[in-house]
mmCIF file of C-alpha atoms and ligand atoms in Angstrom:
data_model
loop_
_atom_site.group_PDB
_atom_site.id
_atom_site.type_symbol
_atom_site.label_atom_id
_atom_site.label_comp_id
_atom_site.label_asym_id
_atom_site.label_seq_id
_atom_site.Cartn_x
_atom_site.Cartn_y
_atom_site.Cartn_z
ATOM 1 C CA UNK W 161 30.106 -17.286 -7.154
ATOM 2 C CA UNK W 162 26.248 -17.588 -6.782
ATOM 3 C CA UNK W 163 25.412 -17.907 -3.329
ATOM 4 C CA UNK W 164 22.153 -18.993 -2.318
ATOM 5 C CA UNK W 165 19.783 -16.711 0.471
ATOM 6 C CA UNK W 166 17.826 -18.594 2.657
ATOM 7 C CA UNK W 167 13.773 -17.637 2.526
ATOM 8 C CA UNK W 168 11.336 -16.654 5.275
ATOM 9 C CA UNK W 169 7.756 -17.093 5.621
ATOM 10 C CA UNK W 170 5.242 -13.923 6.339
ATOM 11 C CA UNK W 171 2.704 -14.295 8.521
ATOM 12 C CA UNK W 172 -0.148 -14.769 5.143
ATOM 13 C CA UNK W 173 2.576 -17.900 3.392
ATOM 14 C CA UNK W 174 4.453 -15.770 1.334
ATOM 15 C CA UNK W 175 8.660 -15.884 1.069
ATOM 16 C CA UNK W 176 10.458 -13.688 1.131
ATOM 17 C CA UNK W 177 14.527 -13.742 0.894
ATOM 18 C CA UNK W 178 16.340 -13.234 4.242
ATOM 19 C CA UNK W 179 18.656 -10.634 2.884
ATOM 20 C CA UNK W 180 17.492 -7.862 0.966
ATOM 21 C CA UNK W 181 19.367 -5.446 -1.704
ATOM 22 C CA UNK W 182 18.177 -1.082 -0.808
ATOM 23 C CA UNK W 183 18.157 1.502 -3.182
ATOM 24 C CA UNK W 184 18.220 4.734 -1.220
ATOM 25 C CA UNK W 185 19.879 7.982 -2.338
ATOM 26 C CA UNK W 186 21.000 6.258 -5.383
ATOM 27 C CA UNK W 187 19.833 7.741 -8.487
ATOM 28 C CA UNK W 188 18.564 6.864 -11.261
ATOM 29 C CA UNK W 189 20.928 5.540 -14.218
ATOM 30 C CA UNK W 190 23.274 3.097 -15.614
ATOM 31 C CA UNK W 191 25.421 2.546 -12.175
ATOM 32 C CA UNK W 192 21.960 1.533 -10.520
ATOM 33 C CA UNK W 193 21.172 -0.875 -13.142
ATOM 34 C CA UNK W 194 24.058 -2.668 -13.716
ATOM 35 C CA UNK W 195 24.749 -2.495 -9.683
ATOM 36 C CA UNK W 196 21.674 -4.196 -9.150
ATOM 37 C CA UNK W 197 22.537 -6.440 -12.356
ATOM 38 C CA UNK W 198 25.607 -7.830 -10.075
ATOM 39 C CA UNK W 199 23.426 -8.510 -7.131
ATOM 40 C CA UNK W 200 21.277 -10.399 -8.829
ATOM 41 C CA UNK W 201 23.684 -12.550 -10.479
ATOM 42 C CA UNK W 202 25.593 -12.491 -6.981
ATOM 43 C CA UNK W 203 21.912 -14.112 -5.912
ATOM 44 C CA UNK W 204 20.256 -11.050 -4.686
ATOM 45 C CA UNK W 205 16.208 -11.777 -4.873
ATOM 46 C CA UNK W 206 14.612 -8.946 -2.848
ATOM 47 C CA UNK W 207 15.374 -5.669 -4.542
ATOM 48 C CA UNK W 208 13.860 -2.272 -2.067
ATOM 49 C CA UNK W 209 12.765 0.481 -3.218
ATOM 50 C CA UNK W 210 10.291 3.599 -3.200
ATOM 51 C CA UNK W 211 8.542 6.115 -5.266
ATOM 52 C CA UNK W 212 10.329 8.645 -3.836
ATOM 53 C CA UNK W 213 13.452 7.516 -4.703
ATOM 54 C CA UNK W 214 12.852 7.994 -8.151
ATOM 55 C CA UNK W 215 14.500 5.410 -8.904
ATOM 56 C CA UNK W 216 11.819 2.961 -10.532
ATOM 57 C CA UNK W 217 12.898 2.488 -13.969
ATOM 58 C CA UNK W 218 16.042 1.671 -13.020
ATOM 59 C CA UNK W 219 14.457 -1.552 -10.943
ATOM 60 C CA UNK W 220 13.122 -2.332 -14.082
ATOM 61 C CA UNK W 221 16.007 -1.868 -16.418
ATOM 62 C CA UNK W 222 18.245 -4.524 -14.102
ATOM 63 C CA UNK W 223 15.102 -7.066 -14.166
ATOM 64 C CA UNK W 224 14.608 -6.864 -17.584
ATOM 65 C CA UNK W 225 17.796 -7.540 -18.242
ATOM 66 C CA UNK W 226 18.539 -9.925 -15.645
ATOM 67 C CA UNK W 227 17.788 -13.384 -16.728
ATOM 68 C CA UNK W 228 15.755 -14.872 -13.118
ATOM 69 C CA UNK W 229 12.387 -14.981 -13.675
ATOM 70 C CA UNK W 230 9.889 -12.700 -12.325
ATOM 71 C CA UNK W 231 8.460 -15.364 -10.282
ATOM 72 C CA UNK W 232 11.610 -15.988 -8.505
ATOM 73 C CA UNK W 233 11.820 -12.258 -7.191
ATOM 74 C CA UNK W 234 10.735 -10.371 -4.573
ATOM 75 C CA UNK W 235 10.156 -6.581 -5.428
ATOM 76 C CA UNK W 236 8.885 -3.835 -2.798
ATOM 77 C CA UNK W 237 8.461 -0.484 -3.368
ATOM 78 C CA UNK W 238 6.490 2.148 -0.811
ATOM 79 C CA UNK W 239 3.904 4.601 -0.838
ATOM 80 C CA UNK W 240 5.285 7.924 0.234
ATOM 81 C CA UNK W 241 3.842 10.207 2.632
ATOM 82 C CA UNK W 242 2.134 12.303 0.130
ATOM 83 C CA UNK W 243 -0.347 9.782 -0.831
ATOM 84 C CA UNK W 244 -3.310 9.732 2.265
ATOM 85 C CA UNK W 245 -6.553 8.994 0.258
ATOM 86 C CA UNK W 246 -7.751 5.939 -1.102
ATOM 87 C CA UNK W 247 -7.975 6.825 -5.021
ATOM 88 C CA UNK W 248 -4.138 8.863 -4.507
ATOM 89 C CA UNK W 249 -2.729 5.561 -3.338
ATOM 90 C CA UNK W 250 -4.351 3.719 -5.976
ATOM 91 C CA UNK W 251 -2.591 6.443 -8.421
ATOM 92 C CA UNK W 252 0.656 6.173 -6.723
ATOM 93 C CA UNK W 253 0.541 2.214 -6.976
ATOM 94 C CA UNK W 254 -0.026 2.002 -10.310
ATOM 95 C CA UNK W 255 2.558 4.391 -11.355
ATOM 96 C CA UNK W 256 5.198 2.508 -9.043
ATOM 97 C CA UNK W 257 3.898 -0.658 -10.876
ATOM 98 C CA UNK W 258 4.295 1.306 -14.765
ATOM 99 C CA UNK W 259 8.250 2.787 -13.518
ATOM 100 C CA UNK W 260 8.596 -1.034 -12.674
ATOM 101 C CA UNK W 261 7.903 -2.633 -15.713
ATOM 102 C CA UNK W 262 5.415 -5.139 -13.378
ATOM 103 C CA UNK W 263 1.713 -6.444 -13.259
ATOM 104 C CA UNK W 264 2.074 -7.346 -9.531
ATOM 105 C CA UNK W 265 4.531 -5.972 -6.375
ATOM 106 C CA UNK W 266 5.383 -8.555 -3.633
ATOM 107 C CA UNK W 267 5.606 -6.462 -1.286
ATOM 108 C CA UNK W 268 4.051 -2.513 -0.383
ATOM 109 C CA UNK W 269 5.034 -0.996 2.137
ATOM 110 C CA UNK W 270 2.959 2.639 3.249
ATOM 111 C CA UNK W 271 6.044 4.926 4.053
ATOM 112 C CA UNK W 272 5.619 6.381 7.087
ATOM 113 C CA UNK W 273 2.842 6.863 9.234
ATOM 114 C CA UNK W 274 0.932 9.743 9.040
ATOM 115 C CA UNK W 275 1.452 11.638 13.229
ATOM 116 C CA UNK W 276 0.059 15.047 12.417
ATOM 117 C CA UNK W 277 -2.004 16.766 15.284
ATOM 118 C CA UNK W 278 -4.712 14.795 17.482
ATOM 119 C CA UNK W 279 -4.352 10.922 17.437
ATOM 120 C CA UNK W 280 -7.850 10.180 16.509
ATOM 121 C CA UNK W 281 -7.336 12.242 13.451
ATOM 122 C CA UNK W 282 -3.681 10.437 12.445
ATOM 123 C CA UNK W 283 -5.152 7.137 13.643
ATOM 124 C CA UNK W 284 -7.746 7.163 11.010
ATOM 125 C CA UNK W 285 -5.679 8.756 8.293
ATOM 126 C CA UNK W 286 -4.033 5.847 8.335
ATOM 127 C CA UNK W 287 -6.351 3.306 8.498
ATOM 128 C CA UNK W 288 -7.932 5.315 5.702
ATOM 129 C CA UNK W 289 -4.869 4.457 3.219
ATOM 130 C CA UNK W 290 -4.915 0.907 4.711
ATOM 131 C CA UNK W 291 -7.771 0.106 3.543
ATOM 132 C CA UNK W 292 -6.779 0.924 -0.084
ATOM 133 C CA UNK W 293 -3.797 -1.323 0.618
ATOM 134 C CA UNK W 294 -6.194 -4.633 1.184
ATOM 135 C CA UNK W 295 -7.943 -3.596 -2.117
ATOM 136 C CA UNK W 296 -4.873 -3.528 -3.816
ATOM 137 C CA UNK W 297 -4.231 -7.600 -2.111
ATOM 138 C CA UNK W 298 -7.574 -8.542 -1.983
ATOM 139 C CA UNK W 299 -7.852 -8.011 -6.270
ATOM 140 C CA UNK W 300 -4.007 -10.588 -6.381
ATOM 141 C CA UNK W 301 -2.029 -6.892 -7.368
ATOM 142 C CA UNK W 302 0.162 -7.313 -4.478
ATOM 143 C CA UNK W 303 1.365 -10.679 -2.908
ATOM 144 C CA UNK W 304 1.871 -8.921 0.987
ATOM 145 C CA UNK W 305 1.569 -5.541 2.202
ATOM 146 C CA UNK W 306 2.879 -3.536 5.117
ATOM 147 C CA UNK W 307 4.746 -0.846 6.647
ATOM 148 C CA UNK W 308 7.462 1.527 7.161
ATOM 149 C CA UNK W 309 8.163 3.697 10.237
ATOM 150 C CA UNK W 310 5.919 2.175 12.294
ATOM 151 C CA UNK W 311 6.117 2.340 16.193
ATOM 152 C CA UNK W 312 4.482 0.893 18.697
ATOM 153 C CA UNK W 313 1.830 4.314 19.031
ATOM 154 C CA UNK W 314 1.441 3.678 15.806
ATOM 155 C CA UNK W 315 0.332 0.323 15.104
ATOM 156 C CA UNK W 316 -2.096 -0.300 18.390
ATOM 157 C CA UNK W 317 -4.357 1.587 16.670
ATOM 158 C CA UNK W 318 -4.304 0.277 13.897
ATOM 159 C CA UNK W 319 -3.773 -3.504 14.240
ATOM 160 C CA UNK W 320 -7.493 -3.083 15.749
ATOM 161 C CA UNK W 321 -8.777 -1.564 12.694
ATOM 162 C CA UNK W 322 -6.844 -3.273 9.957
ATOM 163 C CA UNK W 323 -8.740 -6.454 8.196
ATOM 164 C CA UNK W 324 -5.339 -7.899 6.673
ATOM 165 C CA UNK W 325 -2.349 -7.895 9.685
ATOM 166 C CA UNK W 326 0.562 -6.324 8.136
ATOM 167 C CA UNK W 327 3.540 -8.938 7.358
ATOM 168 C CA UNK W 328 6.150 -6.726 7.638
ATOM 169 C CA UNK W 329 7.211 -3.137 9.390
ATOM 170 C CA UNK W 330 10.398 -1.765 7.940
ATOM 171 C CA UNK W 331 11.966 0.329 10.456
ATOM 172 C CA UNK W 332 15.472 1.608 11.326
ATOM 173 C CA UNK W 333 17.289 -0.522 13.162
ATOM 174 C CA UNK W 334 20.440 -2.114 14.037
ATOM 175 C CA UNK W 335 23.477 -2.172 16.901
ATOM 176 C CA UNK W 336 23.111 1.760 18.606
ATOM 177 C CA UNK W 337 19.079 1.951 17.450
ATOM 178 C CA UNK W 338 17.962 -0.975 18.521
ATOM 179 C CA UNK W 339 13.395 0.314 18.736
ATOM 180 C CA UNK W 340 13.152 -2.572 21.480
ATOM 181 C CA UNK W 341 9.591 -1.729 21.481
ATOM 182 C CA UNK W 342 7.841 -1.518 18.409
ATOM 183 C CA UNK W 343 10.484 -4.530 17.805
ATOM 184 C CA UNK W 344 8.777 -6.958 20.560
ATOM 185 C CA UNK W 345 5.577 -5.442 19.567
ATOM 186 C CA UNK W 346 5.697 -6.428 15.778
ATOM 187 C CA UNK W 347 6.750 -10.326 16.640
ATOM 188 C CA UNK W 348 4.412 -10.662 18.569
ATOM 189 C CA UNK W 349 1.751 -9.656 16.492
ATOM 190 C CA UNK W 350 3.108 -12.042 13.654
ATOM 191 C CA UNK W 351 4.093 -9.215 11.492
ATOM 192 C CA UNK W 352 7.712 -9.673 9.904
ATOM 193 C CA UNK W 353 10.974 -6.399 10.574
ATOM 194 C CA UNK W 354 13.143 -5.439 8.195
ATOM 195 C CA UNK W 355 15.775 -3.552 9.810
ATOM 196 C CA UNK W 356 16.789 -0.480 7.338
ATOM 197 C CA UNK W 357 19.489 1.479 7.408
ATOM 198 C CA UNK W 358 21.310 -1.769 8.864
ATOM 199 C CA UNK W 359 25.108 -0.237 9.029
ATOM 200 C CA UNK W 360 23.788 3.427 10.374
ATOM 201 C CA UNK W 361 23.936 4.196 6.559
ATOM 202 C CA UNK W 362 27.865 2.767 6.570
ATOM 203 C CA UNK W 363 28.771 4.935 9.979
ATOM 204 C CA UNK W 364 29.182 1.519 12.046
ATOM 205 C CA UNK W 365 31.262 0.320 10.130
ATOM 206 C CA UNK W 366 33.810 2.037 11.212
ATOM 207 C CA UNK W 367 32.578 2.483 15.380
ATOM 208 C CA UNK W 368 35.415 0.461 16.846
ATOM 209 C CA UNK W 369 33.481 -1.376 19.655
ATOM 210 C CA UNK W 370 31.968 -3.100 16.635
ATOM 211 C CA UNK W 371 35.350 -3.439 14.968
ATOM 212 C CA UNK W 372 36.442 -5.616 18.884
ATOM 213 C CA UNK W 373 34.005 -7.765 18.179
ATOM 214 C CA UNK W 374 34.330 -8.563 14.138
ATOM 215 C CA UNK W 375 38.207 -8.878 15.478
ATOM 216 C CA UNK W 376 36.974 -12.562 17.466
ATOM 217 C CA UNK W 377 35.507 -13.979 14.441
ATOM 218 C CA UNK W 378 38.130 -12.268 11.911
ATOM 219 C CA UNK W 379 35.169 -11.144 9.611
ATOM 220 C CA UNK W 380 34.039 -8.067 7.793
ATOM 221 C CA UNK W 381 32.115 -5.532 10.820
ATOM 222 C CA UNK W 382 29.554 -5.525 8.296
ATOM 223 C CA UNK W 383 28.333 -9.340 8.149
ATOM 224 C CA UNK W 384 28.370 -9.525 11.987
ATOM 225 C CA UNK W 385 26.144 -6.723 11.959
ATOM 226 C CA UNK W 386 24.027 -8.335 9.315
ATOM 227 C CA UNK W 387 23.961 -11.490 10.556
ATOM 228 C CA UNK W 388 23.567 -9.695 14.476
ATOM 229 C CA UNK W 389 20.076 -8.224 12.625
ATOM 230 C CA UNK W 390 19.158 -11.965 11.341
ATOM 231 C CA UNK W 391 19.781 -13.265 15.209
ATOM 232 C CA UNK W 392 17.188 -11.301 16.298
ATOM 233 C CA UNK W 393 14.867 -12.380 13.417
ATOM 234 C CA UNK W 394 14.489 -9.242 11.862
ATOM 235 C CA UNK W 395 15.243 -9.201 8.031
ATOM 236 C CA UNK W 396 17.948 -6.485 7.170
ATOM 237 C CA UNK W 397 17.662 -4.819 3.388
ATOM 238 C CA UNK W 398 21.489 -3.211 3.011
ATOM 239 C CA UNK W 399 22.819 -0.186 0.712
ATOM 240 C CA UNK W 400 25.654 -1.917 -1.110
ATOM 241 C CA UNK W 401 26.093 -0.069 -4.571
ATOM 242 C CA UNK W 402 29.565 -1.662 -4.649
ATOM 243 C CA UNK W 403 30.075 -5.342 -6.107
ATOM 244 C CA UNK W 404 32.705 -6.283 -3.304
ATOM 245 C CA UNK W 405 30.214 -5.311 -0.498
ATOM 246 C CA UNK W 406 27.274 -7.108 -2.523
ATOM 247 C CA UNK W 407 29.597 -10.114 -2.111
ATOM 248 C CA UNK W 408 30.481 -9.654 1.296
ATOM 249 C CA UNK W 409 27.127 -8.603 2.934
ATOM 250 C CA UNK W 410 25.808 -12.016 1.126
ATOM 251 C CA UNK W 411 27.844 -14.071 2.374
ATOM 252 C CA UNK W 412 27.151 -12.585 6.536
ATOM 253 C CA UNK W 413 24.782 -16.390 7.580
ATOM 254 C CA UNK W 414 27.388 -19.489 7.274
ATOM 255 C CA UNK W 415 28.817 -18.337 11.278
ATOM 256 C CA UNK W 416 27.302 -17.753 14.360
ATOM 257 C CA UNK W 417 28.223 -14.810 17.411
ATOM 258 C CA UNK W 418 28.243 -16.064 20.978
ATOM 259 C CA UNK W 419 25.929 -14.851 23.386
ATOM 260 C CA UNK W 420 28.827 -12.358 24.775
ATOM 261 C CA UNK W 421 28.551 -10.691 21.852
ATOM 262 C CA UNK W 422 25.162 -10.336 21.174
ATOM 263 C CA UNK W 423 25.091 -8.765 24.662
ATOM 264 C CA UNK W 424 27.383 -6.476 23.798
ATOM 265 C CA UNK W 425 25.879 -5.649 20.573
ATOM 266 C CA UNK W 426 22.347 -5.226 22.252
ATOM 267 C CA UNK W 427 23.561 -3.139 24.795
ATOM 268 C CA UNK W 428 25.519 -0.333 22.738
ATOM 269 C CA UNK W 429 24.405 3.640 23.674
ATOM 270 C CA UNK W 430 22.395 5.116 21.166
ATOM 271 C CA UNK W 431 24.707 5.615 17.996
ATOM 272 C CA UNK W 432 24.317 5.722 13.889
ATOM 273 C CA UNK W 433 20.672 6.973 14.205
ATOM 274 C CA UNK W 434 19.400 8.705 11.126
ATOM 275 C CA UNK W 435 17.711 10.887 13.561
ATOM 276 C CA UNK W 436 14.997 10.141 11.568
ATOM 277 C CA UNK W 437 11.477 10.487 13.929
ATOM 278 C CA UNK W 438 7.982 8.954 12.530
ATOM 279 C CA UNK W 439 6.441 11.437 14.990
ATOM 280 C CA UNK W 440 8.481 14.368 14.074
ATOM 281 C CA UNK W 441 9.716 14.294 10.658
ATOM 282 C CA UNK W 442 8.685 17.375 8.343
ATOM 283 C CA UNK W 443 7.093 15.521 5.468
HETATM 284 N N1 NAP F 231 11.646 2.856 4.960
HETATM 285 C C1 NAP F 231 12.510 3.790 5.172
HETATM 286 O O1 NAP F 231 11.621 4.754 5.784
HETATM 287 C C2 NAP F 231 14.145 3.743 4.712
HETATM 288 C C3 NAP F 231 14.805 4.758 5.328
HETATM 289 C C4 NAP F 231 15.834 4.221 4.705
HETATM 290 C C5 NAP F 231 16.795 3.184 3.926
HETATM 291 N N2 NAP F 231 15.945 2.613 4.016
HETATM 292 C C6 NAP F 231 15.933 1.248 3.200
HETATM 293 O O2 NAP F 231 16.993 0.251 3.663
HETATM 294 C C7 NAP F 231 18.558 0.834 2.720
HETATM 295 C C8 NAP F 231 19.941 0.652 3.421
HETATM 296 O O3 NAP F 231 19.660 1.924 4.199
HETATM 297 P P1 NAP F 231 21.452 2.641 3.459
HETATM 298 O O4 NAP F 231 20.691 2.939 2.254
HETATM 299 O O5 NAP F 231 21.085 4.103 4.710
HETATM 300 O O6 NAP F 231 22.163 2.036 4.279
HETATM 301 P P2 NAP F 231 23.492 1.205 5.188
HETATM 302 O O7 NAP F 231 23.400 -0.895 4.198
HETATM 303 O O8 NAP F 231 22.473 0.605 5.854
HETATM 304 O O9 NAP F 231 25.046 0.994 4.697
HETATM 305 C C9 NAP F 231 25.141 1.517 3.196
HETATM 306 C C10 NAP F 231 26.700 1.881 3.092
HETATM 307 O O10 NAP F 231 27.042 0.948 3.661
HETATM 308 C C11 NAP F 231 27.659 0.508 2.167
HETATM 309 N N3 NAP F 231 28.275 -0.549 2.701
HETATM 310 C C12 NAP F 231 27.352 -1.411 2.703
HETATM 311 N N4 NAP F 231 28.553 -2.722 2.663
HETATM 312 C C13 NAP F 231 28.978 -2.663 3.289
HETATM 313 C C14 NAP F 231 30.392 -3.527 3.074
HETATM 314 N N5 NAP F 231 30.173 -4.653 3.521
HETATM 315 N N6 NAP F 231 31.624 -3.321 3.952
HETATM 316 C C15 NAP F 231 31.961 -1.347 4.010
HETATM 317 N N7 NAP F 231 31.297 -0.528 3.286
HETATM 318 C C16 NAP F 231 29.615 -1.721 3.101
HETATM 319 C C17 NAP F 231 27.347 0.790 1.311
HETATM 320 O O11 NAP F 231 28.536 1.152 -0.035
HETATM 321 P P3 NAP F 231 28.415 1.503 -0.987
HETATM 322 O O12 NAP F 231 27.000 1.592 -1.580
HETATM 323 O O13 NAP F 231 29.288 2.285 -1.789
HETATM 324 O O14 NAP F 231 28.720 -0.192 -1.633
HETATM 325 C C18 NAP F 231 26.670 2.207 2.103
HETATM 326 O O15 NAP F 231 28.491 3.446 1.990
HETATM 327 C C19 NAP F 231 18.120 2.008 1.679
HETATM 328 O O16 NAP F 231 18.995 1.187 0.835
HETATM 329 C C20 NAP F 231 16.897 1.771 1.777
HETATM 330 O O17 NAP F 231 16.126 0.648 0.541
HETATM 331 C C21 NAP F 231 14.249 2.290 3.671
#
């Protein structure tokens, strides 16, 4: 059975599906192509990839084999941390387009903020990278431009100098890691938050406190977590290679969580955290 996902308007009017399918740590090849083909057949329209995942070609092949029109798909990729200057962003973008066999992207993100050294120096680097993104956006080569892993202290100076307000910020977000100040700041500034690793990279699925809440609804834990993300107006991007996981995740939005269960999920202690801190990553 095919599920029709709802769409949400970004700050520039572009519509984004309310659930994405991710491709991190899935090597390029037939397994990924078949998995994405299945996802598209089930109703997924938003595919999240990145140059650093080295699997954009498989995304291209899945798109080619699907019978869905390009205009119905939402394809997003990310510019890796090695590309910070105007020219290198332009080259990285062209390479992603070539790998994906597309003539435009729906969304392109700065994968990680630059955070090394003095704030005034890294702030200038980030806005310099953004100028290239703004040019790609102006030229219509990408329908929406955005960020990933930008926390509030990265965003404040960034927004003061950005000509185009980012449409999205993709953050690690799940019960046990809610990045409240970044999420609230994004909402206040019209930036849509997307959740990466919404299932804590799978680790939250065996967490007894979340299993207990899921039992109130007789629903799988994954559905409860994805519903919780949407309650917070956050768009989850899950990885689900297996068809049964893909289907289960698509069916997460036809029930409501009680305020009490939401409050319990909100109040969980830190768990499922990747350990990836934008100010301390080694790249
Ligand atoms: N912007 C960034 O810096 C950044 C960083 C990390 C990730 N991301 C993006 O976010 C995406 C999601 O994050 P993630 O890959 O860490 O994973 P995740 O969605 O939190 O968890 C994925 C794991 O959960 C399993 N799973 C999914 N649905 C399930 C279900 N219904 N029941 C049981 N198990 C289920 C998957 O299994 P199977 O795959 O075997 O089905 C996989 O092992 C990535 O793929 C990537 O696109 C972005």
